[in-house]
XYZ file of C-alpha atoms in Angstrom:
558
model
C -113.794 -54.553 -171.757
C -110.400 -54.644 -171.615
C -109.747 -51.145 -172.812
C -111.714 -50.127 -169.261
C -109.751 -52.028 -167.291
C -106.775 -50.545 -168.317
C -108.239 -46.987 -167.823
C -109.817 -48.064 -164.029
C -106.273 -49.734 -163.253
C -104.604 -46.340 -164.371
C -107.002 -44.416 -162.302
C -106.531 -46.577 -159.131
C -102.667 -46.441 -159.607
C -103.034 -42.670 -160.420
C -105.157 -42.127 -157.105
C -102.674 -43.824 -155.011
C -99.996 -41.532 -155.977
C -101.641 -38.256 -155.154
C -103.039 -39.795 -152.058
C -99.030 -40.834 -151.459
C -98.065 -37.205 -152.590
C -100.592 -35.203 -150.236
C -99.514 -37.938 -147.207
C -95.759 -36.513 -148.243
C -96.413 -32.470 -148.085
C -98.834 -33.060 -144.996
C -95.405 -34.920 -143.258
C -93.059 -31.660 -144.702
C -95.433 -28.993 -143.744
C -96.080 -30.304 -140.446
C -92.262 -31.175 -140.235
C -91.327 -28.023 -140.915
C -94.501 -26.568 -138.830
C -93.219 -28.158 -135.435
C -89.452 -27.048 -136.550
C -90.186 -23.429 -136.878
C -92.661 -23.910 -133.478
C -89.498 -24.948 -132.052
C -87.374 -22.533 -133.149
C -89.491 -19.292 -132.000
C -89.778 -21.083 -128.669
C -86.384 -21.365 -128.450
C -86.068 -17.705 -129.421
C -88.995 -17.095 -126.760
C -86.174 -18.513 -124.166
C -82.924 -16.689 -125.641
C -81.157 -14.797 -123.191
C -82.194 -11.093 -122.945
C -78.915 -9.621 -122.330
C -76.861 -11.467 -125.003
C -76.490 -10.541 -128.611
C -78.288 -11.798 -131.045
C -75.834 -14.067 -133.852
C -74.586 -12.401 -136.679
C -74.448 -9.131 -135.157
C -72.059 -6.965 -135.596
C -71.628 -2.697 -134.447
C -69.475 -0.983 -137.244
C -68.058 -4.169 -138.381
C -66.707 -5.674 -135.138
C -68.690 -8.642 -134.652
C -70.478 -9.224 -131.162
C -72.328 -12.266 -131.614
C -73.456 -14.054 -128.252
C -71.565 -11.480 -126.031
C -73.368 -9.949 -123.043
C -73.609 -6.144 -122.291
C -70.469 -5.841 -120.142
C -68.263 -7.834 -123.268
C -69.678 -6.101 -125.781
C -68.440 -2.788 -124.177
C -65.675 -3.851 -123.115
C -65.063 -5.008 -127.016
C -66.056 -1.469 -127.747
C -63.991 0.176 -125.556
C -60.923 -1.797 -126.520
C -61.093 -0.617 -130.341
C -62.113 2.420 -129.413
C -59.235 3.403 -126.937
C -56.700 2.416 -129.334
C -57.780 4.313 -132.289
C -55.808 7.095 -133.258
C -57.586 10.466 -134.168
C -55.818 12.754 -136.286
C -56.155 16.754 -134.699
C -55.500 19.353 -137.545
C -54.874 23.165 -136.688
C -55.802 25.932 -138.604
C -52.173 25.818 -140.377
C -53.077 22.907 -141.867
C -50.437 20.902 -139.607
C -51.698 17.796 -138.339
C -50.970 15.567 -135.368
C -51.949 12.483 -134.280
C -53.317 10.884 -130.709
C -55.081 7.730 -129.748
C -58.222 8.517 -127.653
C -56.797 7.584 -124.330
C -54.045 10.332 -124.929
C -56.782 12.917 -125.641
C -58.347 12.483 -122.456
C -61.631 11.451 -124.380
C -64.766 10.387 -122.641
C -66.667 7.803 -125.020
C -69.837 6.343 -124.194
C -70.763 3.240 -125.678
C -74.176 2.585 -123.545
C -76.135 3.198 -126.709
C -75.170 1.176 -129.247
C -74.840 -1.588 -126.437
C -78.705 -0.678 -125.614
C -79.050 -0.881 -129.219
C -77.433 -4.601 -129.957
C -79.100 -6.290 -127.183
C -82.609 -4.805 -127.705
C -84.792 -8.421 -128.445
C -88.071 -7.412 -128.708
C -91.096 -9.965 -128.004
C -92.574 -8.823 -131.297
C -88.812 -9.968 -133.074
C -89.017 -13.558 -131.189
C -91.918 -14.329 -133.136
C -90.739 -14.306 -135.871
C -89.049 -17.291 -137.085
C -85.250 -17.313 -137.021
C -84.848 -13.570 -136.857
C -82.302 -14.451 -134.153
C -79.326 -15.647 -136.978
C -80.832 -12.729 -139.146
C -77.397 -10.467 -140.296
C -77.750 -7.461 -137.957
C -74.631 -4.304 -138.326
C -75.516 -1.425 -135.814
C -74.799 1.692 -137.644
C -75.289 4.017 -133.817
C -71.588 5.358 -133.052
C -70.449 5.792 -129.648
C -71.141 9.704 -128.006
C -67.192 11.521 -127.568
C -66.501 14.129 -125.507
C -62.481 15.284 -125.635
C -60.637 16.931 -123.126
C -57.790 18.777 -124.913
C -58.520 21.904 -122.922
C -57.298 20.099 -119.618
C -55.574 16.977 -120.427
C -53.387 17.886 -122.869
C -53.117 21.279 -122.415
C -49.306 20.964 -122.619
C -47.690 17.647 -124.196
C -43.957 18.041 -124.969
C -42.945 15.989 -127.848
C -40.939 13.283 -127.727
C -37.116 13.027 -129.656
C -36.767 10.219 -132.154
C -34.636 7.427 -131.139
C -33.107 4.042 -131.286
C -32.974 0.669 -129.479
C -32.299 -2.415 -129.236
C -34.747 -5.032 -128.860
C -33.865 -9.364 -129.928
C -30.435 -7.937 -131.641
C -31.677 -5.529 -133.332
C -31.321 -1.696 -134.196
C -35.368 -0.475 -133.750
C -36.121 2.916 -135.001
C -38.177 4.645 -131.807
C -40.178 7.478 -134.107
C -40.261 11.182 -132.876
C -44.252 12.176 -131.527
C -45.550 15.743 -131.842
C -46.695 17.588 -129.000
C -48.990 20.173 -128.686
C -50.093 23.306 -126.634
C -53.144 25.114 -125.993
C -53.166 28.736 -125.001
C -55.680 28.874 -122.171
C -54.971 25.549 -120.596
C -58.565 26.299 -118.678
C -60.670 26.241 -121.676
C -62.783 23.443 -122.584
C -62.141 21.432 -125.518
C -65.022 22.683 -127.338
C -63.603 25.898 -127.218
C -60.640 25.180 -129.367
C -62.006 22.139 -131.414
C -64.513 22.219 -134.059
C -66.677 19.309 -135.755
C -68.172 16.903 -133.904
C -65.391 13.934 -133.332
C -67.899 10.551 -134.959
C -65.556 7.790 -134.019
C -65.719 4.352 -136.674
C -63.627 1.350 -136.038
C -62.720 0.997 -139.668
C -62.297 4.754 -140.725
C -59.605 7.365 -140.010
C -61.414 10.171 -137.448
C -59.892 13.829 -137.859
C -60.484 16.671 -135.775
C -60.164 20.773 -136.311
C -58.364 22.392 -133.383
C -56.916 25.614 -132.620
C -53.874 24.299 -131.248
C -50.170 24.837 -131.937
C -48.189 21.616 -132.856
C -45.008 21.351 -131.233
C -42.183 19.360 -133.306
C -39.345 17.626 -131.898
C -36.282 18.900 -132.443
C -34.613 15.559 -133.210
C -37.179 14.229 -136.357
C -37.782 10.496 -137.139
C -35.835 11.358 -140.751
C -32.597 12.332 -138.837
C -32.547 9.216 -137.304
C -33.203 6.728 -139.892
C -30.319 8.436 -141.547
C -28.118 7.483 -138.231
C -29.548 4.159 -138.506
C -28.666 3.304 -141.705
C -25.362 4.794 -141.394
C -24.859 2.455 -137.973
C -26.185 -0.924 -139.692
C -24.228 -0.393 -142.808
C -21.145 0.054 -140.228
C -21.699 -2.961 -138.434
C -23.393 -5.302 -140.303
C -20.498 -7.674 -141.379
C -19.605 -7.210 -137.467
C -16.208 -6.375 -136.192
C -12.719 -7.838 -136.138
C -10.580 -7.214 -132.858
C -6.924 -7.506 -134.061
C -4.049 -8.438 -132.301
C -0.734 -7.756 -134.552
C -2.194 -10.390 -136.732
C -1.441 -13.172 -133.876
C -5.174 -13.075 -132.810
C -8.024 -12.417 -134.391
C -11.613 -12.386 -132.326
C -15.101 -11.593 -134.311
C -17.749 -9.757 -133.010
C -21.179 -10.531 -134.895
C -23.712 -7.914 -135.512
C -26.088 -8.844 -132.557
C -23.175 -8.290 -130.178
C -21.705 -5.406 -131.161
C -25.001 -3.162 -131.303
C -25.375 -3.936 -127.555
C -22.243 -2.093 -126.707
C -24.043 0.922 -128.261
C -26.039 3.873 -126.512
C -28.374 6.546 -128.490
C -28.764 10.108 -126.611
C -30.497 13.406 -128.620
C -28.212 16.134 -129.650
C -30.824 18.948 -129.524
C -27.992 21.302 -130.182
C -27.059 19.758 -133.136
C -30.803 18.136 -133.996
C -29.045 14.924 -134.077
C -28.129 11.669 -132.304
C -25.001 11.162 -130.863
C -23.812 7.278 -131.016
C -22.251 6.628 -127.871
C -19.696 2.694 -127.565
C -19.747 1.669 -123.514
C -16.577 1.415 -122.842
C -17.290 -1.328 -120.228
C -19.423 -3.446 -122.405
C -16.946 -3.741 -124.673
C -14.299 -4.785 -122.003
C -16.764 -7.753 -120.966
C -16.934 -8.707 -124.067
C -13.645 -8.997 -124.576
C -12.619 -10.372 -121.180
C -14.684 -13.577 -122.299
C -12.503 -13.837 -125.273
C -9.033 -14.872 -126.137
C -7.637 -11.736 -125.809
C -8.324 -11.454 -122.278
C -4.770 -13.347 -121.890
C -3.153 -10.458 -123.176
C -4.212 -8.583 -119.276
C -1.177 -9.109 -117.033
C -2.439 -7.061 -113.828
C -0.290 -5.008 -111.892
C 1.064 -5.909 -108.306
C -0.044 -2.918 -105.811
C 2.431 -0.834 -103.872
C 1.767 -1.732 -100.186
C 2.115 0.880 -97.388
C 2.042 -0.471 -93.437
C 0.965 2.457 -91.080
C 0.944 2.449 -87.291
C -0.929 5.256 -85.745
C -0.965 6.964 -89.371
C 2.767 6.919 -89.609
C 4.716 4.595 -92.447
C 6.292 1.750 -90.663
C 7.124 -0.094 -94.146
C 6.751 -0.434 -97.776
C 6.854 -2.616 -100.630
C 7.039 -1.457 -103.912
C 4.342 -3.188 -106.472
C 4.762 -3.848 -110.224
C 3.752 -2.389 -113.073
C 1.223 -4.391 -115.372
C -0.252 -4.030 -118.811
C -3.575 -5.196 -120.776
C -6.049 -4.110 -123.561
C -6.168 -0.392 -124.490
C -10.062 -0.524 -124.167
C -10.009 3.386 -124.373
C -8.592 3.235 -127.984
C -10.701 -0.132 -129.426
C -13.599 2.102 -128.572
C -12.218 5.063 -130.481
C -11.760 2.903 -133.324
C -15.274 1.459 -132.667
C -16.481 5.305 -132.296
C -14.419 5.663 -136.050
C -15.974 2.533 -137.910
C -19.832 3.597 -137.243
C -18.727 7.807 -138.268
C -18.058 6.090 -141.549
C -14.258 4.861 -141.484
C -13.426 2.238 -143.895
C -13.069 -1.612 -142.826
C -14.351 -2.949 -139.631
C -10.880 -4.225 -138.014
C -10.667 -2.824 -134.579
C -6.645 -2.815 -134.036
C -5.436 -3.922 -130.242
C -2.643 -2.148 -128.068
C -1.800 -2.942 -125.013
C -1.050 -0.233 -122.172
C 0.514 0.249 -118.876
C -1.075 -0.530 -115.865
C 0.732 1.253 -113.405
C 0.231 0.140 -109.619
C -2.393 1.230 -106.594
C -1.258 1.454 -103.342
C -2.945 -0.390 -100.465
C -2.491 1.167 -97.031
C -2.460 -1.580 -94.042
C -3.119 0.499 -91.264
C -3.109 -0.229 -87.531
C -3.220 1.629 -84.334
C -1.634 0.873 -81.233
C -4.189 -0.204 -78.131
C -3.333 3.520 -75.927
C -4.820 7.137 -76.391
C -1.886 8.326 -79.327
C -3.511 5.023 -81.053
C -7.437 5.917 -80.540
C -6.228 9.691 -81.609
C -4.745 8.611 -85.218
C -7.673 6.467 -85.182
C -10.071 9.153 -84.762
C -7.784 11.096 -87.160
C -8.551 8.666 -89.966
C -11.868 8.398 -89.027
C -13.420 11.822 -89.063
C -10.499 14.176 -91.114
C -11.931 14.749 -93.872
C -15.645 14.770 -92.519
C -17.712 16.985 -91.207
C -16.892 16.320 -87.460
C -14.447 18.467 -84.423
C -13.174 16.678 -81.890
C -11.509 18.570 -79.377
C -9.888 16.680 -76.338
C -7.907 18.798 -73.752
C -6.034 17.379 -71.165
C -6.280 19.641 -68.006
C -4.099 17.458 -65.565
C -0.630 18.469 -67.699
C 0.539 14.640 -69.123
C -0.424 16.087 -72.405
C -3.565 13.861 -73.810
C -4.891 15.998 -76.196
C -6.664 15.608 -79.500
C -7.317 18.171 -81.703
C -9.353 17.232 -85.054
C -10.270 19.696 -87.102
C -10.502 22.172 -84.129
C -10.303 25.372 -86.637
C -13.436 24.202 -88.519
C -16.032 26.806 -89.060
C -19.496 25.052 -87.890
C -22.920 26.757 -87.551
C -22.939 27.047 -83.893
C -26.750 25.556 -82.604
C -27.194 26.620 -79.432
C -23.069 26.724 -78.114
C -23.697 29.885 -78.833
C -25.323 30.571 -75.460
C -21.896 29.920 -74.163
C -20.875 33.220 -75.126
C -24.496 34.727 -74.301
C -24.298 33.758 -70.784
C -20.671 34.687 -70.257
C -21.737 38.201 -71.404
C -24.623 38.024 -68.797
C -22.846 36.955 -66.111
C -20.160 39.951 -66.614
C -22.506 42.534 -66.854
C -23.109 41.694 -63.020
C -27.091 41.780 -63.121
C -27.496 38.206 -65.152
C -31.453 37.844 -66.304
C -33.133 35.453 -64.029
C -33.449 33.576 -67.440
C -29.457 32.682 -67.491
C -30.253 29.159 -66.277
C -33.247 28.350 -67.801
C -30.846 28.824 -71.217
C -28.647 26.761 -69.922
C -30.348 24.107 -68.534
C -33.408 24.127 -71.123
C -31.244 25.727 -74.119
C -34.379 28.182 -74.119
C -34.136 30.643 -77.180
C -36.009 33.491 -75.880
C -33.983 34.243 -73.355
C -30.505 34.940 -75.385
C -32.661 36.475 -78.054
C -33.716 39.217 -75.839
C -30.111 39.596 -74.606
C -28.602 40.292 -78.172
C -31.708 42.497 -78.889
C -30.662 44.467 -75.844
C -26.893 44.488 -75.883
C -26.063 44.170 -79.662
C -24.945 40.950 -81.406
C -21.589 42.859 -82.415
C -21.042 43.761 -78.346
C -21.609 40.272 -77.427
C -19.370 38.648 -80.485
C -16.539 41.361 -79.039
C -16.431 40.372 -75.724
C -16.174 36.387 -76.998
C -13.135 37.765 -78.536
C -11.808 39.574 -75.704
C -11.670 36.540 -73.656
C -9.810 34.705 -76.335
C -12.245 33.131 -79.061
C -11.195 33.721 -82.696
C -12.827 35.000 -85.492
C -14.126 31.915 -86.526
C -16.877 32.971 -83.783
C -19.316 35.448 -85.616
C -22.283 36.365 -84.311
C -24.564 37.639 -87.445
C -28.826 37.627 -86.859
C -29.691 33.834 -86.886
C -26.294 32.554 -88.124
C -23.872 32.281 -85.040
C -20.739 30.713 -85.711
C -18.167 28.947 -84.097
C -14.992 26.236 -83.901
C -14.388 23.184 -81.284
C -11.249 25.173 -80.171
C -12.976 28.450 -79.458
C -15.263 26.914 -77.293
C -12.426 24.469 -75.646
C -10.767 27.226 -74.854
C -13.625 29.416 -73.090
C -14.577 26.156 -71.243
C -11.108 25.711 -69.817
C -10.761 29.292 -68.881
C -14.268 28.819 -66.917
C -12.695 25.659 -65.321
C -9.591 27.217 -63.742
C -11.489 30.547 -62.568
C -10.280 32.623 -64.795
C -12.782 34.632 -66.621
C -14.248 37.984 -64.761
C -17.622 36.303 -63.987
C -19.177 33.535 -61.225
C -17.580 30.530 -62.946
C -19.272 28.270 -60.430
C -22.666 29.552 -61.279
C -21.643 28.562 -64.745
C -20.427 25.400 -64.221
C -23.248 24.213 -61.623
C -25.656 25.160 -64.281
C -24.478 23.399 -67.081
C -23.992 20.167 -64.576
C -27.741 20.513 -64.230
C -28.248 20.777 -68.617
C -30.817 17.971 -69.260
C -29.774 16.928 -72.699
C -27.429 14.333 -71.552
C -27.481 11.680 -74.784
C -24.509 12.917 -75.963
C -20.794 12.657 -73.904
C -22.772 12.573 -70.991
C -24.057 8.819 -72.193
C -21.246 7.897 -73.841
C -19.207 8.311 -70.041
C -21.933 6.120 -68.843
C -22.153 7.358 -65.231
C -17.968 7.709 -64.833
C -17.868 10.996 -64.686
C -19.700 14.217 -63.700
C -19.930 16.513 -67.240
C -21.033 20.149 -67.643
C -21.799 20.337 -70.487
C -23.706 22.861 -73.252
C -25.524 20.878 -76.423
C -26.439 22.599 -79.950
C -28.760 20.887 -82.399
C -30.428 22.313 -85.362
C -31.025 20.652 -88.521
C -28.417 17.975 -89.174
C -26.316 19.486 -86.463
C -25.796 18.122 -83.051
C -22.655 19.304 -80.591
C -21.763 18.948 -77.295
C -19.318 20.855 -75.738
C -18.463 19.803 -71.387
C -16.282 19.684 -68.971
C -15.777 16.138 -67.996
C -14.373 15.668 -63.560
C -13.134 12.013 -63.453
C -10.905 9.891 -61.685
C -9.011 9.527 -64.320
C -8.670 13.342 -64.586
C -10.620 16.347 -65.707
C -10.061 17.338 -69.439
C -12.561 19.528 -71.383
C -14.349 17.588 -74.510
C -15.866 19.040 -77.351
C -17.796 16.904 -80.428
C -18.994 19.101 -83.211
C -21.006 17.013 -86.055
C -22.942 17.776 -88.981
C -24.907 14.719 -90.399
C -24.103 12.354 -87.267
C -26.356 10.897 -84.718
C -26.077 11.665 -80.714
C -25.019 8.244 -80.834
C -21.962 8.917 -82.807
C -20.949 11.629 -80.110
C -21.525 9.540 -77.204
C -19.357 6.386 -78.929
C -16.617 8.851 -79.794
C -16.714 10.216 -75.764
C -16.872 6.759 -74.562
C -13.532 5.542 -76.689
C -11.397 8.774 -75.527
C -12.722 8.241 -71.893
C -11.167 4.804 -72.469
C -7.869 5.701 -72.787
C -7.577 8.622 -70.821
């Protein structure tokens, strides 16, 4: 009896336990029931145009990027790869993608990566599965128009956070037909892989610099080994500055030598004189006091002689620089001091009356391209003459001449006013057809003009004085010809913003203007009340503004 109760209390016990144990895997299996329920909802829900995790396209990973990152990703590794081209010499050159010209589309593998099928949402975490699209992008290279010419590129150096940086030489390349395609001179299809080298076959021919990345390592070794202690700046052993390393390769410029296939090392002379100005040495400058010259009306009134100075011999501490980096021994950089010798300073000043506004003018416009002819027709002798002899391309003064010849072959063209007034063209360009351009240039010389007045086919010539002097002969009545006819028609010439404006209404001027190109002239007779003179302004490069302000001031002071 007690035996079976032991065996009935086992049994009990024994049925509790698997009734415990089948309670437990019902709890896990629907645990784990309603978790993976959950999960393929929440897969149900994932976004359509993102990435699933874990995935990755040729080892770049993309996980929960959209279509636009993802190629933009793409793209970015893409651009920047660098695809070696190899012609049939078996020399090779190297481009990144973007310097190729290449078109790469990337719409399929992004297609690809985002492609979440309803069928793949059901089942149960396929969304973290590991996924690596093996689909490459689709290239297309344009060699046959892009890079149909590249020049190459010299090596270099430069300095970037103080230090010497080796700038490597790049290839170019050239293509015979620059209109063919790029399938007609490459062969193999270009399959482009973030993590692998992509080469190309082309028909090309590689063009080498002439200065190679070699040469210039050599100069750059040469140039550290030079400087790297930095340099001494000596002063007969009284002063001593140092120059580190950092500051003395700024002071330094690189240009090719294609000549030579080299680099030339060039010191800056005035970097080197800042630098030492800061220092110092600088105290060892004693400038030199300028000779001073007083001028009234461009004459000397007085002097004062100035003083010699001296100061650094820049010059020679950058020969000795130059020496040091070509491989002299020691890096002392010995100072001398040279002579300054002394400027001059002219204080000029001109007197308030017309000899005053003349040397003024004088100073002005000598040496430019401007004539300024003043001529005083009432006999007290105010006259200014700046460079009158000065060969100018004539414009239309020319038709000075033109209508002089018109007028003294006693039947004129109805036409002589309308070139006057209107500076028409067609009108003296029949005339010279008809009478000769030599004929016409002769009788401009009969009545007095030089041979600074040429008449050649569309290149007249003349000088201020030349046409001064006709314009004075018209104004006393002395040429063969019906001066007042002349005169009334050039008081009637409508161009008037040149010594016309500048008189402002003062006076009556008959005048003849020129302009073509840069040059404007204006060449008149000008009646006033403060006497008639004849005025001529000849420029090249100036503005009718300049002409009228130059009238104005010699009205002035007439």
């Amino acid at each position: 009896m007690e035996g079976q109760s032991l065996r009935e209390a086992y049994s009990e016990t024994k049925q509790k336990y698997q009734r415990k144990q089948i309670s437990r895997w019902w709890l896990v299996s629907w645990t784990l029931f309603f978790l993976v329920l959950v999960e393929v909802g929440a897969q149900m829900f994932y976004p359509g145009d993102l990435a699933r995790f874990n995935t990755s396209i040729d080892g770049l990973n993309v996980s929960r990027k959209n279509s636009t990152e993802i190629a933009e990703s793409l793209l970015a590794n893409y651009e920047s790869r660098k695809v070696i081209i190899e012609n049939p010499a078996g020399e090779q050159i190297e481009f990144s993608l973007l310097e190729l010209g290449a078109s790469i589309d990337v719409g399929g593998q992004v297609s690809s990566t985002i492609d979440y099928s309803l069928g793949w949402r059901f089942v149960p975490f396929s969304l973290f599965w590991p996924r690596n699209i093996d689909i490459y992008p689709d290239t297309q290279l344009g060699i046959g128009t892009s890079l149909a010419q590249k020049e190459p590129v010299n090596a270099t150096i430069t300095v970037k956070d103080d230090q010497l940086i080796l700038v490597e030489a790049q290839f170019g390349l050239e293509v015979g037909d620059q209109g063919v395609d790029s399938a007609d001179i490459c062969s193999g299809e270009l399959v482009l892989r973030i993590s692998q080298q992509s080469t190309m076959f082309c028909d090309i021919h590689i063009l080498r610099p002439v200065v190679s990345t070699a040469t210039v390592e050599t100069v750059l070794a040469r140039v550290q080994s030079a400087l790297s202690g930095g340099l001494t700046f000596d002063y007969k052993n009284e002063r001593r500055v140092q120059a580190e390393f950092r500051d003395a390769i700024k002071w330094l410029n690189f240009a090719p030598n294609e000549e030579k296939a080299d680099i030339d090392v060039g010191v800056n002379i005035d970097e080197v004189r800042g630098f030492l100005e800061k220092t110092d040495l600088a105290t060892l400058n004693q400038s030199a006091e300028n000779n001073r010259v007083n001028l009234v009306n461009g004459v000397v009134s007085s002097q004062t002689a100035g003083k010699a100075g001296w100061g650094i011999d820049y010059q020679g501490a950058v020969d000795t620089i130059s020496e040091i980096i070509d491989g002299a021994a020691g890096n002392v950089v010995a100072i001398e001091l040279a002579h300054i010798y002394p400027g001059t300073i002219y204080d000029r000043k001109f007197t308030d009356d017309f000899i005053g506004l003349a040397a003024e003018l004088e100073y002005l416009y000598g040496d430019k391209n401007v004539a300024i002819v003043t001529m005083d027709l009432t006999g007290r002798g105010r006259n200014i003459y700046i460079n009158q002899w000065k060969q100018f391309t004539a414009a239309s003064t020319y038709k000075l001449f033109v209508g002089y010849s018109m007028l003294k072959s006693g039947s004129p063209p109805s036409c002589f006013e309308t070139m006057i007034i209107n500076s028409d063209n067609d009108c003296p360009r029949a005339w010279l057809d008809e009478k000769g351009l030599k004929n016409v240039e002769n009788e401009a010389h009969e009545i007095g003009a030089s041979s600074v007045t040429y008449f050649g086919n569309l290149d007249m010539r003349t000088a201020a004085m030349d046409l001064a002097n006709f314009l004075r002969r018209i104004y006393s009545q002395e040429l063969p010809i019906d001066n007042n006819r002349f005169i009334s028609a050039m008081k009637a010439q409508r161009f008037r913003q040149g010594i016309p404006a500048g008189l402002g209404g003062n006076a009556v001027v008959a005048d003849k203007v020129g302009f073509l190109w840069g040059l404007l002239h204006d060449a008149g007779i000008v009646y006033s009340n403060k006497g008639d003179y004849i005025q001529v302004i000849l420029t090249d490069g100036y503005s009718w503004g300049t002409i009228a302000e130059i009238a104005g001031k010699i009205y002035g002071k007439m």
